[in-house]
PDB file of C-alpha atoms in Angstrom:
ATOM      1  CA  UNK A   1      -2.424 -28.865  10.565  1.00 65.00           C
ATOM      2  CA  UNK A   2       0.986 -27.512  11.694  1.00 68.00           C
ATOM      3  CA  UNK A   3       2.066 -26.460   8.042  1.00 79.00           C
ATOM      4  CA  UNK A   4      -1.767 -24.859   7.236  1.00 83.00           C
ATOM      5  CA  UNK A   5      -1.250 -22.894  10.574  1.00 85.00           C
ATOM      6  CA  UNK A   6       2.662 -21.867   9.233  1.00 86.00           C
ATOM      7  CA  UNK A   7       0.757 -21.112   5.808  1.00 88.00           C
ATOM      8  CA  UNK A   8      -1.912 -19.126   7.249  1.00 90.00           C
ATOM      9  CA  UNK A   9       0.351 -16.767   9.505  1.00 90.00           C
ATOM     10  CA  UNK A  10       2.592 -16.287   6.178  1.00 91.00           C
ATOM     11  CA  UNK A  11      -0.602 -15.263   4.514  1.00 93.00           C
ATOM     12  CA  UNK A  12      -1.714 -12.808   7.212  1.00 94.00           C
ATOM     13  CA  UNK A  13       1.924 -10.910   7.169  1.00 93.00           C
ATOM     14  CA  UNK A  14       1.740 -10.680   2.903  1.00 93.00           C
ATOM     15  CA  UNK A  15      -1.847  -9.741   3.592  1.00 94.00           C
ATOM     16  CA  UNK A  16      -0.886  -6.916   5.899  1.00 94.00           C
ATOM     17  CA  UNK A  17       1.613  -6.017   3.715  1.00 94.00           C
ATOM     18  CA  UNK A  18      -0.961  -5.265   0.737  1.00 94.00           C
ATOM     19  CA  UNK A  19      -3.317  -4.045   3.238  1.00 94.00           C
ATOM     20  CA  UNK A  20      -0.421  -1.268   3.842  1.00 94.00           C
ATOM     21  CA  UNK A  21      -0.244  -0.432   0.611  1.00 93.00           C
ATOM     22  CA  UNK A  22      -4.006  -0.243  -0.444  1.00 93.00           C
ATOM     23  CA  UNK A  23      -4.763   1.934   2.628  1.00 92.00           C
ATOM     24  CA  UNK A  24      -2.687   4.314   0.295  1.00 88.00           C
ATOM     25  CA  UNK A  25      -5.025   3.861  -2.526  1.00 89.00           C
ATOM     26  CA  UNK A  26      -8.030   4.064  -0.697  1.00 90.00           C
ATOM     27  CA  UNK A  27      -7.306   7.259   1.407  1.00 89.00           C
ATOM     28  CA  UNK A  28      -6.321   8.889  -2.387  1.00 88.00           C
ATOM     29  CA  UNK A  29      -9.563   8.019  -4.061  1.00 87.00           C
ATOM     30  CA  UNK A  30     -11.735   8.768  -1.002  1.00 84.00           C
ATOM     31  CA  UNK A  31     -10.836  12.299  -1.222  1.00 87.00           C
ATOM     32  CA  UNK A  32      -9.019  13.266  -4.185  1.00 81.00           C
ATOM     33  CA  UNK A  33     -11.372  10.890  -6.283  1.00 81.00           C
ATOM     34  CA  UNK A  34      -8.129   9.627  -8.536  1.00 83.00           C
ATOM     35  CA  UNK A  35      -6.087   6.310  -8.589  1.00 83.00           C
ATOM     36  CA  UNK A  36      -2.788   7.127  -8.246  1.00 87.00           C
ATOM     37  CA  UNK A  37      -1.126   3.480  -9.948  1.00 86.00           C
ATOM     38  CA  UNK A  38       1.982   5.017  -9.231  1.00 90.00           C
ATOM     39  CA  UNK A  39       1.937   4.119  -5.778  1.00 91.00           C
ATOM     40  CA  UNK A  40       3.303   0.875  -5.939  1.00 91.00           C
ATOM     41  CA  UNK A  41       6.538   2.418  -7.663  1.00 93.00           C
ATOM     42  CA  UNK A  42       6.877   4.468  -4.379  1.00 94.00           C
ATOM     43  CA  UNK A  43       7.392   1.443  -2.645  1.00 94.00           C
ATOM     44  CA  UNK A  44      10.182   0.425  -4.528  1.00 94.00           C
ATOM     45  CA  UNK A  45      11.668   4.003  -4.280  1.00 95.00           C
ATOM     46  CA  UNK A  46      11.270   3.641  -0.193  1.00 94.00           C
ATOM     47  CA  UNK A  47      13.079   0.141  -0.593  1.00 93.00           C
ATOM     48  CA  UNK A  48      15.957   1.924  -2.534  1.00 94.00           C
ATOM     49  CA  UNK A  49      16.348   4.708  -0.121  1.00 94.00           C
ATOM     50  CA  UNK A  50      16.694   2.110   2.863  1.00 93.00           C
ATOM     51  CA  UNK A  51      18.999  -0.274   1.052  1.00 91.00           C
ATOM     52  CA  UNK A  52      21.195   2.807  -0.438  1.00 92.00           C
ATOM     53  CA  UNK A  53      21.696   4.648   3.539  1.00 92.00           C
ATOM     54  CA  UNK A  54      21.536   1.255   5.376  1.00 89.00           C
ATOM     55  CA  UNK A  55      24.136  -0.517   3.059  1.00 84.00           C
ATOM     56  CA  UNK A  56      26.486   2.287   1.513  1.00 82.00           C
ATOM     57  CA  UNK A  57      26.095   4.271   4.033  1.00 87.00           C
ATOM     58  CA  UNK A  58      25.897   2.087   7.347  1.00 85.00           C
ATOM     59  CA  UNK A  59      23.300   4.089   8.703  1.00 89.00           C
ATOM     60  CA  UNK A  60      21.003   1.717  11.399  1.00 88.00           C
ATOM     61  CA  UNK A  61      17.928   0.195   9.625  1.00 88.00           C
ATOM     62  CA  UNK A  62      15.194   2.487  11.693  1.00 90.00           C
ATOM     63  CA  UNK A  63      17.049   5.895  11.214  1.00 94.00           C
ATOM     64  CA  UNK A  64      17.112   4.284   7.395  1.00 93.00           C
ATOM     65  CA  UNK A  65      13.362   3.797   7.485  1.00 93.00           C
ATOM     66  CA  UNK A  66      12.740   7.422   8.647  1.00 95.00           C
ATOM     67  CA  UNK A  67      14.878   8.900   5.757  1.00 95.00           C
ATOM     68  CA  UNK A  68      12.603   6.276   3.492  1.00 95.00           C
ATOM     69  CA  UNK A  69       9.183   7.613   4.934  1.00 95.00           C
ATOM     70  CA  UNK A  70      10.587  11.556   4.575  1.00 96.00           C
ATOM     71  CA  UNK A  71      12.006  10.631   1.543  1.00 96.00           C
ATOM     72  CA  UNK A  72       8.629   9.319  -0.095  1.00 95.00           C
ATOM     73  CA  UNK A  73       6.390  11.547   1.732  1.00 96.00           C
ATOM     74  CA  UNK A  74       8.425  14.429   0.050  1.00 96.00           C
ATOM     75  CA  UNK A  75       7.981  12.668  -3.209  1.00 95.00           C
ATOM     76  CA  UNK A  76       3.817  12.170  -3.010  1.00 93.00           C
ATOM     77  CA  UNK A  77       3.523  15.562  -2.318  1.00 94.00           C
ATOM     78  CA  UNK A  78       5.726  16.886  -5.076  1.00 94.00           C
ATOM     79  CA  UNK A  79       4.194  14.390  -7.246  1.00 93.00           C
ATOM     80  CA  UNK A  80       0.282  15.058  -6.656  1.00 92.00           C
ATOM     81  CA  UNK A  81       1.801  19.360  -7.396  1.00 92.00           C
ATOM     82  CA  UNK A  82       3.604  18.715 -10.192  1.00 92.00           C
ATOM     83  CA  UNK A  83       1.374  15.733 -12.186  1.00 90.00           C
ATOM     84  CA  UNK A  84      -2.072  15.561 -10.654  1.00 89.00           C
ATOM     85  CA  UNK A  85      -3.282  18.737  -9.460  1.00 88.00           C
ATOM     86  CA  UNK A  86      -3.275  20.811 -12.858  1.00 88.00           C
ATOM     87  CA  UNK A  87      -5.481  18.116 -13.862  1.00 84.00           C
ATOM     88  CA  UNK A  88      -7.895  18.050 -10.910  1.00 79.00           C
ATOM     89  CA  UNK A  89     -10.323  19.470 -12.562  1.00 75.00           C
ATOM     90  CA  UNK A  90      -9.820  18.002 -16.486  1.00 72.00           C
ATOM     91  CA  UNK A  91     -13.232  17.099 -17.959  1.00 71.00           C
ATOM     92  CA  UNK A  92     -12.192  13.351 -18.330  1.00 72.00           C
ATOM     93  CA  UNK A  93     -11.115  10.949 -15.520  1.00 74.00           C
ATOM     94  CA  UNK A  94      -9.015   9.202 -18.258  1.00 82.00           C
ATOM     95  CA  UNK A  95      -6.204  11.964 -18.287  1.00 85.00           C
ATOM     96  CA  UNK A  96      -5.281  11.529 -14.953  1.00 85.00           C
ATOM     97  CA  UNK A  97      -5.327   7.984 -15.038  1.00 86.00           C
ATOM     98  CA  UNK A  98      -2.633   8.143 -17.758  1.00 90.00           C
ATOM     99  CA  UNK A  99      -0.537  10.348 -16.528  1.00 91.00           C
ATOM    100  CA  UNK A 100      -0.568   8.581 -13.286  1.00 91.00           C
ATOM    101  CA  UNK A 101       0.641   5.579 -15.523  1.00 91.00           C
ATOM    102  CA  UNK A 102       3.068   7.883 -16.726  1.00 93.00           C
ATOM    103  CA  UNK A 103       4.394   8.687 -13.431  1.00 93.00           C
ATOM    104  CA  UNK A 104       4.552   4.938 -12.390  1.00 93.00           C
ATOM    105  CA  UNK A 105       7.181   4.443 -15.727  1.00 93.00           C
ATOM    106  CA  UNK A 106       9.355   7.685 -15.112  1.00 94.00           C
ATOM    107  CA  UNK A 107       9.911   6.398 -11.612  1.00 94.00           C
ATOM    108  CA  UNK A 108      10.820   2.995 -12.617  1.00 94.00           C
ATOM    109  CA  UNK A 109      12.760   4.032 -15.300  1.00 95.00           C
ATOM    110  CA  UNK A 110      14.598   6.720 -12.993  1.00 94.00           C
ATOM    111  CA  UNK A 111      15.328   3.757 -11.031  1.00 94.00           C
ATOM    112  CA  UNK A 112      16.947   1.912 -13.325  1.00 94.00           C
ATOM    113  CA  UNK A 113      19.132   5.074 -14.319  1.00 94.00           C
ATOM    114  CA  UNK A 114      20.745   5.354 -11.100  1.00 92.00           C
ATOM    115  CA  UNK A 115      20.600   1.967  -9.781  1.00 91.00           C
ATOM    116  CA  UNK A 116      20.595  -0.074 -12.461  1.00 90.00           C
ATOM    117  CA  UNK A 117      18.793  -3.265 -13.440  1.00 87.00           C
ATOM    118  CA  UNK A 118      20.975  -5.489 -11.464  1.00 90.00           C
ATOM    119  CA  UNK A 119      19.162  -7.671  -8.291  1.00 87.00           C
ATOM    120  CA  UNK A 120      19.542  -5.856  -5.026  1.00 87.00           C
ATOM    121  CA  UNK A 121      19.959  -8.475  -1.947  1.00 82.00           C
ATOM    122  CA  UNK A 122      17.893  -6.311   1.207  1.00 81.00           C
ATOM    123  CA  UNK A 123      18.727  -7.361   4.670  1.00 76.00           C
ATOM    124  CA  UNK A 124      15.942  -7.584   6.261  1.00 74.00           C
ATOM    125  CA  UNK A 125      15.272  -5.395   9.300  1.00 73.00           C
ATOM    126  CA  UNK A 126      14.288  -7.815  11.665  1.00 77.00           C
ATOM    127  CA  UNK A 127      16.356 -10.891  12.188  1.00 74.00           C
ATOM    128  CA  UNK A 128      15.167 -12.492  14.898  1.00 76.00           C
ATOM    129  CA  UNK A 129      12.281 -15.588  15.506  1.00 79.00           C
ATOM    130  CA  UNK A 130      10.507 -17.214  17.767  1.00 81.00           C
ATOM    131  CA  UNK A 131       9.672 -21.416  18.114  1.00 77.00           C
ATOM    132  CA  UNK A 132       5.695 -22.652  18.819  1.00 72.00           C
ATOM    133  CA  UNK A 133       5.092 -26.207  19.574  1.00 67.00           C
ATOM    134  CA  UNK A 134       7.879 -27.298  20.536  1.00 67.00           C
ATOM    135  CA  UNK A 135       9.816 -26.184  17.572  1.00 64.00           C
ATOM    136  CA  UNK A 136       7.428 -27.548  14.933  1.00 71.00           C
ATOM    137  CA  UNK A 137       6.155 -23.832  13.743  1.00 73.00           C
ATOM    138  CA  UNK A 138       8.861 -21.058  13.090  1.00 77.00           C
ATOM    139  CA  UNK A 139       7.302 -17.704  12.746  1.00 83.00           C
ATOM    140  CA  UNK A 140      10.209 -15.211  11.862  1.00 85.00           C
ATOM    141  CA  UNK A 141      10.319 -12.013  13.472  1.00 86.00           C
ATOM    142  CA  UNK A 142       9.495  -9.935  10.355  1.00 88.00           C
ATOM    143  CA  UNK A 143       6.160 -11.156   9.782  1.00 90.00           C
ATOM    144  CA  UNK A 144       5.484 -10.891  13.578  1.00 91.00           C
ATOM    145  CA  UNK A 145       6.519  -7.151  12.596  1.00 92.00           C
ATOM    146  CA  UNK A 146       4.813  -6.692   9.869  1.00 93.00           C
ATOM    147  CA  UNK A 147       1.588  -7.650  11.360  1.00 93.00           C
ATOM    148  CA  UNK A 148       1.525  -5.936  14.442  1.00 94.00           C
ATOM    149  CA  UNK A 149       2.622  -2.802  12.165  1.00 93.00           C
ATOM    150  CA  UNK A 150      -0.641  -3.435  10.070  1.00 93.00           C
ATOM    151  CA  UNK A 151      -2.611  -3.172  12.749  1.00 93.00           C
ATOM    152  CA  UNK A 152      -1.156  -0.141  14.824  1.00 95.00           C
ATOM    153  CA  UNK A 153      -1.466   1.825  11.227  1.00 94.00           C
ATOM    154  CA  UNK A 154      -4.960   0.957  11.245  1.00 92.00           C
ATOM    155  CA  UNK A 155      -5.544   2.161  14.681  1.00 93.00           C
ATOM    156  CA  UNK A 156      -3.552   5.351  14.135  1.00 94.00           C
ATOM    157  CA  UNK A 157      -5.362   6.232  10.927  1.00 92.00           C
ATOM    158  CA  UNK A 158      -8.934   5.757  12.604  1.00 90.00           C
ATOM    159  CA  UNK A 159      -8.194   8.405  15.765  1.00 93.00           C
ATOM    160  CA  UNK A 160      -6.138  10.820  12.996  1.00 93.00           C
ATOM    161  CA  UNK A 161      -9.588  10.652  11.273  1.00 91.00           C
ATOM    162  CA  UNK A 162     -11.697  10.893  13.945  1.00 89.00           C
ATOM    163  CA  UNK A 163     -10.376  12.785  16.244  1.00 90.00           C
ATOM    164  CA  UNK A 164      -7.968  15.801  14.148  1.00 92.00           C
ATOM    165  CA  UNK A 165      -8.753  18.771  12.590  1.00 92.00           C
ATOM    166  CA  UNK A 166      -6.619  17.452   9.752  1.00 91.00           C
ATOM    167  CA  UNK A 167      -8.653  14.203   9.711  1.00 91.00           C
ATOM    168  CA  UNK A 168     -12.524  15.877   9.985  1.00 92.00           C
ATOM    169  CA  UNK A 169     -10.826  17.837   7.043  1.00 92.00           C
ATOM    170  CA  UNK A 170     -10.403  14.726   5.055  1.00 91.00           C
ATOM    171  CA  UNK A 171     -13.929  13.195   5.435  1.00 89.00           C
ATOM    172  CA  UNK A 172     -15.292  16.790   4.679  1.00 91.00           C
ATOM    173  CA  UNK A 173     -13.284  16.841   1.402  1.00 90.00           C
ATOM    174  CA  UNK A 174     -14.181  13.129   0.921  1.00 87.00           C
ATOM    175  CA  UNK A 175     -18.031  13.904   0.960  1.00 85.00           C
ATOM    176  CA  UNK A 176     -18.018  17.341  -1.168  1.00 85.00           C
ATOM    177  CA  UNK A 177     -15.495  19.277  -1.815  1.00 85.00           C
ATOM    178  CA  UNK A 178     -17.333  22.625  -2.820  1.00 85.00           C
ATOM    179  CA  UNK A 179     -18.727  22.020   0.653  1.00 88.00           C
ATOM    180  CA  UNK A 180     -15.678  21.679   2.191  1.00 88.00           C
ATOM    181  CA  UNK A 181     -14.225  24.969   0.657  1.00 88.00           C
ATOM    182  CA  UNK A 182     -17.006  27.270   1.598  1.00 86.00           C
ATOM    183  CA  UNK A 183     -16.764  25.753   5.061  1.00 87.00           C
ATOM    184  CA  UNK A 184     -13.136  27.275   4.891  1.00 88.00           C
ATOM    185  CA  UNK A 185     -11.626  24.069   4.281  1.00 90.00           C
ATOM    186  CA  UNK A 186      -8.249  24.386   2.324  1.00 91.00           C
ATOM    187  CA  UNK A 187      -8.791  21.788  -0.435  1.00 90.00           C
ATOM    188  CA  UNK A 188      -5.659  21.585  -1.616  1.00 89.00           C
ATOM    189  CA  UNK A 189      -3.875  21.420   1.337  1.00 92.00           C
ATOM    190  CA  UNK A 190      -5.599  18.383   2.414  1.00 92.00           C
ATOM    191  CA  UNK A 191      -4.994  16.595  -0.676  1.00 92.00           C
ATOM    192  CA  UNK A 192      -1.688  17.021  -0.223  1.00 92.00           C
ATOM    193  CA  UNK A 193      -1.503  15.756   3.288  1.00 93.00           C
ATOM    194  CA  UNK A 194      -3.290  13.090   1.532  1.00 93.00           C
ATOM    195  CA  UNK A 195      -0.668  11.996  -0.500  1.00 93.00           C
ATOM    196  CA  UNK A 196       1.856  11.971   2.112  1.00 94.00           C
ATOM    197  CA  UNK A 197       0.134   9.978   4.993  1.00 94.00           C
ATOM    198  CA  UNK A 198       0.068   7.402   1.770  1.00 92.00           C
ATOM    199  CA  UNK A 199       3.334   8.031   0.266  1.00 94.00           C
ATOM    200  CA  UNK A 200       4.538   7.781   3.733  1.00 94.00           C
ATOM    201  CA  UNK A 201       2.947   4.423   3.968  1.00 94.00           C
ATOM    202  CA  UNK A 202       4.303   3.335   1.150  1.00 93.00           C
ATOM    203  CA  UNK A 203       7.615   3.875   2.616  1.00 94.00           C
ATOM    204  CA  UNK A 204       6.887   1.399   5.488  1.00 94.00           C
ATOM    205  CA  UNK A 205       5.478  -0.981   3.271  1.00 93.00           C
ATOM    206  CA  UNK A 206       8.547  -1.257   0.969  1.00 92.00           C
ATOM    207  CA  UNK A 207      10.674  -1.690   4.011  1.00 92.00           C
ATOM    208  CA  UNK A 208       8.472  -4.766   5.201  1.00 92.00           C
ATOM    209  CA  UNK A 209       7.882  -5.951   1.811  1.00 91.00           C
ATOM    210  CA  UNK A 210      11.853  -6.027   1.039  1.00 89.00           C
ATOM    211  CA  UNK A 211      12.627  -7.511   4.604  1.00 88.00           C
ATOM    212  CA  UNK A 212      10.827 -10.530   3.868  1.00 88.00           C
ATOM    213  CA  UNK A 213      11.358 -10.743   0.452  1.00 87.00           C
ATOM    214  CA  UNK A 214      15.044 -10.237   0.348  1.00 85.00           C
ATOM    215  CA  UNK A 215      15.353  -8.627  -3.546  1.00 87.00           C
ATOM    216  CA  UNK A 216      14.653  -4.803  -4.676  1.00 91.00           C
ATOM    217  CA  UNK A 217      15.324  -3.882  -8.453  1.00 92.00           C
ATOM    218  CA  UNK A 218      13.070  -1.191 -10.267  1.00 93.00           C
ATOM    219  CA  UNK A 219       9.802  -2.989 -10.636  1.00 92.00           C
ATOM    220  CA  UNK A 220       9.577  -4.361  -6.864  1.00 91.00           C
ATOM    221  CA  UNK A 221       6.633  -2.419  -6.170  1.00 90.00           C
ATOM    222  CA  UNK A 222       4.913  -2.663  -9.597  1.00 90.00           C
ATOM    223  CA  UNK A 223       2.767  -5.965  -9.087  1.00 90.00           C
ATOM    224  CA  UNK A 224       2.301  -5.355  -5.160  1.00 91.00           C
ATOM    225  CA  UNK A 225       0.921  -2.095  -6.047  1.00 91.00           C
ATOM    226  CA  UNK A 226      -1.103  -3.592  -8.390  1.00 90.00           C
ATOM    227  CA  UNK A 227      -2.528  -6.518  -6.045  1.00 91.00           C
ATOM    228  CA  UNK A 228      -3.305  -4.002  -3.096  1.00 91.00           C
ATOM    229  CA  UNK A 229      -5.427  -1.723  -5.522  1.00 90.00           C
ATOM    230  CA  UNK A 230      -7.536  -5.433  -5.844  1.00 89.00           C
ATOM    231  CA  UNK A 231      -7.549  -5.400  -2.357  1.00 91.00           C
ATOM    232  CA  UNK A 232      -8.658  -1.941  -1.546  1.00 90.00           C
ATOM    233  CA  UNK A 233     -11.322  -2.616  -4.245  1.00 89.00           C
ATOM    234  CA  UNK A 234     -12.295  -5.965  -2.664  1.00 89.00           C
ATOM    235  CA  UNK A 235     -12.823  -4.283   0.747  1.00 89.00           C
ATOM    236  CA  UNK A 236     -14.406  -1.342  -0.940  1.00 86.00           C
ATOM    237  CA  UNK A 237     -12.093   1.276  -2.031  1.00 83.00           C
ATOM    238  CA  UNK A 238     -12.644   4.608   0.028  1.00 81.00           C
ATOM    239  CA  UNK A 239     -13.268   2.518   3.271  1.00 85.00           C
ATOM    240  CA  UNK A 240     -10.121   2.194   5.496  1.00 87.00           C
ATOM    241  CA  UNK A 241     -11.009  -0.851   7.573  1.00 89.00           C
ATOM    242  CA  UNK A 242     -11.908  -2.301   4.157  1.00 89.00           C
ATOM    243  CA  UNK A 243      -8.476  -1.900   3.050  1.00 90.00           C
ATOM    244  CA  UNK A 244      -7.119  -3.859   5.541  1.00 91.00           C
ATOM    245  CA  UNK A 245      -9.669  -6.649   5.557  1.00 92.00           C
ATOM    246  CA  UNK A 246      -9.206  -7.032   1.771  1.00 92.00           C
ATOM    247  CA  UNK A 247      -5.716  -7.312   2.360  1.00 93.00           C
ATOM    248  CA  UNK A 248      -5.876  -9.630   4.576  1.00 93.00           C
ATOM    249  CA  UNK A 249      -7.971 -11.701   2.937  1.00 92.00           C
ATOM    250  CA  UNK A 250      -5.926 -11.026  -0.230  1.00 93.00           C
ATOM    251  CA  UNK A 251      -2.767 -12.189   1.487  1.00 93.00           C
ATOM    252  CA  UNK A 252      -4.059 -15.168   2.305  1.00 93.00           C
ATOM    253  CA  UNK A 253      -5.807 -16.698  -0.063  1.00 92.00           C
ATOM    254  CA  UNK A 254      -2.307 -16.508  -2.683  1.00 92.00           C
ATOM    255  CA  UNK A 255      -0.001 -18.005  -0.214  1.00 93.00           C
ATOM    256  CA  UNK A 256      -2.777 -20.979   0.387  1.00 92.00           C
ATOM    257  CA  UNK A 257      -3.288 -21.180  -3.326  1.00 92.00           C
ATOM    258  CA  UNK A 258      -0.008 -21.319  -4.008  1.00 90.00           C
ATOM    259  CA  UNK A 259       0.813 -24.275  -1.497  1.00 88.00           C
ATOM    260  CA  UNK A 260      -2.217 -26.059  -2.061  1.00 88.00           C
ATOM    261  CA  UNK A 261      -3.633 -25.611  -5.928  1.00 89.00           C
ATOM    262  CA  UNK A 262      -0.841 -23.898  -8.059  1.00 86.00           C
ATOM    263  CA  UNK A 263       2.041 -21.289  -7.850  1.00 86.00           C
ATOM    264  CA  UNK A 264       1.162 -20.722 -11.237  1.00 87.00           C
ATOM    265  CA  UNK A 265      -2.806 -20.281 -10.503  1.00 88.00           C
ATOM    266  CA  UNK A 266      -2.288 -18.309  -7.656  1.00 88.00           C
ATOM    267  CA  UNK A 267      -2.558 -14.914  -8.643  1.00 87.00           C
ATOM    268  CA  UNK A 268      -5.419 -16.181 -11.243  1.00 90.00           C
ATOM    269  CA  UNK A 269      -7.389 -17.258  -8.399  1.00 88.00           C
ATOM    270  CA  UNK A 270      -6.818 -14.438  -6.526  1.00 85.00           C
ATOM    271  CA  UNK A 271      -8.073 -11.699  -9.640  1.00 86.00           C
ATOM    272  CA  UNK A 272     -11.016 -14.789  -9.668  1.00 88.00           C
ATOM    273  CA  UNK A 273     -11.676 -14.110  -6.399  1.00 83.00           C
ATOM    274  CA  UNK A 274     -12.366 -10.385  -7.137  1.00 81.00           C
ATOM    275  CA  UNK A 275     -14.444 -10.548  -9.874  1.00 86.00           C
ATOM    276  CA  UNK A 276     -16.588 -12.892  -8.089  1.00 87.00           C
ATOM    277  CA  UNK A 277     -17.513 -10.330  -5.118  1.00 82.00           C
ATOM    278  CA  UNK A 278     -17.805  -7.551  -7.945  1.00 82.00           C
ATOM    279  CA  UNK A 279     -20.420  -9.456  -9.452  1.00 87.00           C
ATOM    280  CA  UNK A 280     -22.082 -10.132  -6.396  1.00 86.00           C
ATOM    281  CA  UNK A 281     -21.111  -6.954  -4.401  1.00 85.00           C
ATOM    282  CA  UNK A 282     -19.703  -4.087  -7.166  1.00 83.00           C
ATOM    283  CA  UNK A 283     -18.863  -1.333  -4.081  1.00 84.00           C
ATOM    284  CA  UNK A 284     -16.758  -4.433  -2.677  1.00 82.00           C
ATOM    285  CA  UNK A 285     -17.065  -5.894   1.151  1.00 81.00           C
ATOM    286  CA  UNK A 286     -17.215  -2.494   2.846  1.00 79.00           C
ATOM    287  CA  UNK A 287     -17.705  -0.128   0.087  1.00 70.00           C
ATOM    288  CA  UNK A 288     -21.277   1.963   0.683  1.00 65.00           C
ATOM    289  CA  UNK A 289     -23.672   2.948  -2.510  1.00 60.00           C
ATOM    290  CA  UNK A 290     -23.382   6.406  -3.606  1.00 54.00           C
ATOM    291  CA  UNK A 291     -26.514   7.567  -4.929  1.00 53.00           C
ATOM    292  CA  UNK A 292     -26.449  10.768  -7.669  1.00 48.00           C
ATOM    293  CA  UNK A 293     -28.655  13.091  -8.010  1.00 46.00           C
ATOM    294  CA  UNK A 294     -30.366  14.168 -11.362  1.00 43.00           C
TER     295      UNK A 294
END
């Protein structure tokens, strides 16, 4: 019982972590309508920029983090310009969704050109722990961290949404975008903000990710990227309290698998687990029906 309650708090931190990540995802396809799959390669970028000023340069890890989540947030914006927005209105989703794959491999590859392919060790931000039970279940400070960071996100995001100009903005552009533009709604200003809140995200999520698993080289980010897109399909991509409950749940069901079925099976279970509530549920846990008019 004491190791399944050790498991299951491991599993809620890597859940949080993906739920991080796929709020990204979500918050891009609610309102630009795109999947941008080179998110998870800004993660790794954010875990670069903190190792490169917190180890070469000796700067503290939370004035690190900062130049991380400006660093990234600089680098979704000039991303969506540059790569995605002359293609916002291309006749065929499929050209976006390969140049966003094309994005994903120039990062990584820029990665590898100026840090090479060598195994970074990351110090982790947070080194302390604390003892429950009598010193039968360690939970290290990190995912204690990483957690309560999940949720305070979460919170954050719903009031920004609710409650800002900025945010009405968003749901405006998320439900029409013609709409929104005659309503004097700057589109494209909004998409960009877009891309930062997640880029920005992505930043903090890199720095978590890193802390608690210790190694960074140029494709950290590429299948944690690809695991939180399941999960902010799972809870319904466009929802934001979907993205964290399908992280969450995503989290947890490949650290149990992989302590009590198979390391190997684990991530098979877990891409399993998603086609199962597809079949059953194709808009995912939270995801609502969109019906189109003809």
């Amino acid at each position: 019982m004491i190791n399944f309650l050790t498991y299951l708090i491991n599993g809620i931190s890597l859940g949080s972590i993906y739920a991080i990540i796929a709020l990204g995802y979500t918050m891009v396809y609610g309102i630009a309508k795109m999947l941008n799959f080179a998110h998870g390669d800004v993660i790794m970028i954010g875990g670069y920029l903190i190792y490169t000023f917190a180890t070469t340069y000796g700067m503290h890890p939370l004035l690190s983090i900062l130049i991380a989540i400006v660093g990234c947030t600089i680098l979704g914006i000039t991303t969506e310009k540059i790569a995605y927005k002359p293609l916002r209105n291309a006749s065929s989703n499929l050209a976006v969704l390969i140049t966003a794959i094309g994005v994903s491999y120039f990062l990584q590859n820029i990665a590898l050109l100026i840090f090479g392919a060598n195994t970074k060790s990351f110090s982790s931000v947070v080194s302390w722990k604390i003892q429950l039970l009598g010193g039968e279940v360690i939970i290290q400070g990190i995912t204690i961290v990483t957690i309560l960071t999940s949720l305070v996100i979460l919170l954050l995001l719903e009031l920004f949404i609710k409650f800002t100009k900025s945010g009405q903005a968003m749901l405006a552009v998320s439900e029409d975008k013609g709409a929104a533009t005659l309503m004097g709604i700057n589109v494209n200003r909004t998409i960009s903000l877009t891309f930062a809140i997640g880029s920005g995200l992505a930043a903090i999520a890199g720095a978590l990710l890193c802390s608690a698993y210790p190694t960074l080289t140029p494709y950290t980010g590429a299948m944690p990227g690809i695991k939180a897109f399941v999960a902010a399909v799972l809870g319904g991509i466009g929802s934001i309290p979907g993205a964290m409950i399908g992280g969450l749940l995503l989290g947890v069901v490949e650290i149990l698998s992989k302590r009590y079925i198979s390391t190997q099976l684990a991530d098979a279970i877990v891409f399993g687990i998603l086609i199962i509530i597809l079949l059953v549920k194709p808009t995912g846990l939270l995801g609502k029906n969109i019906q189109e008019k003809v």
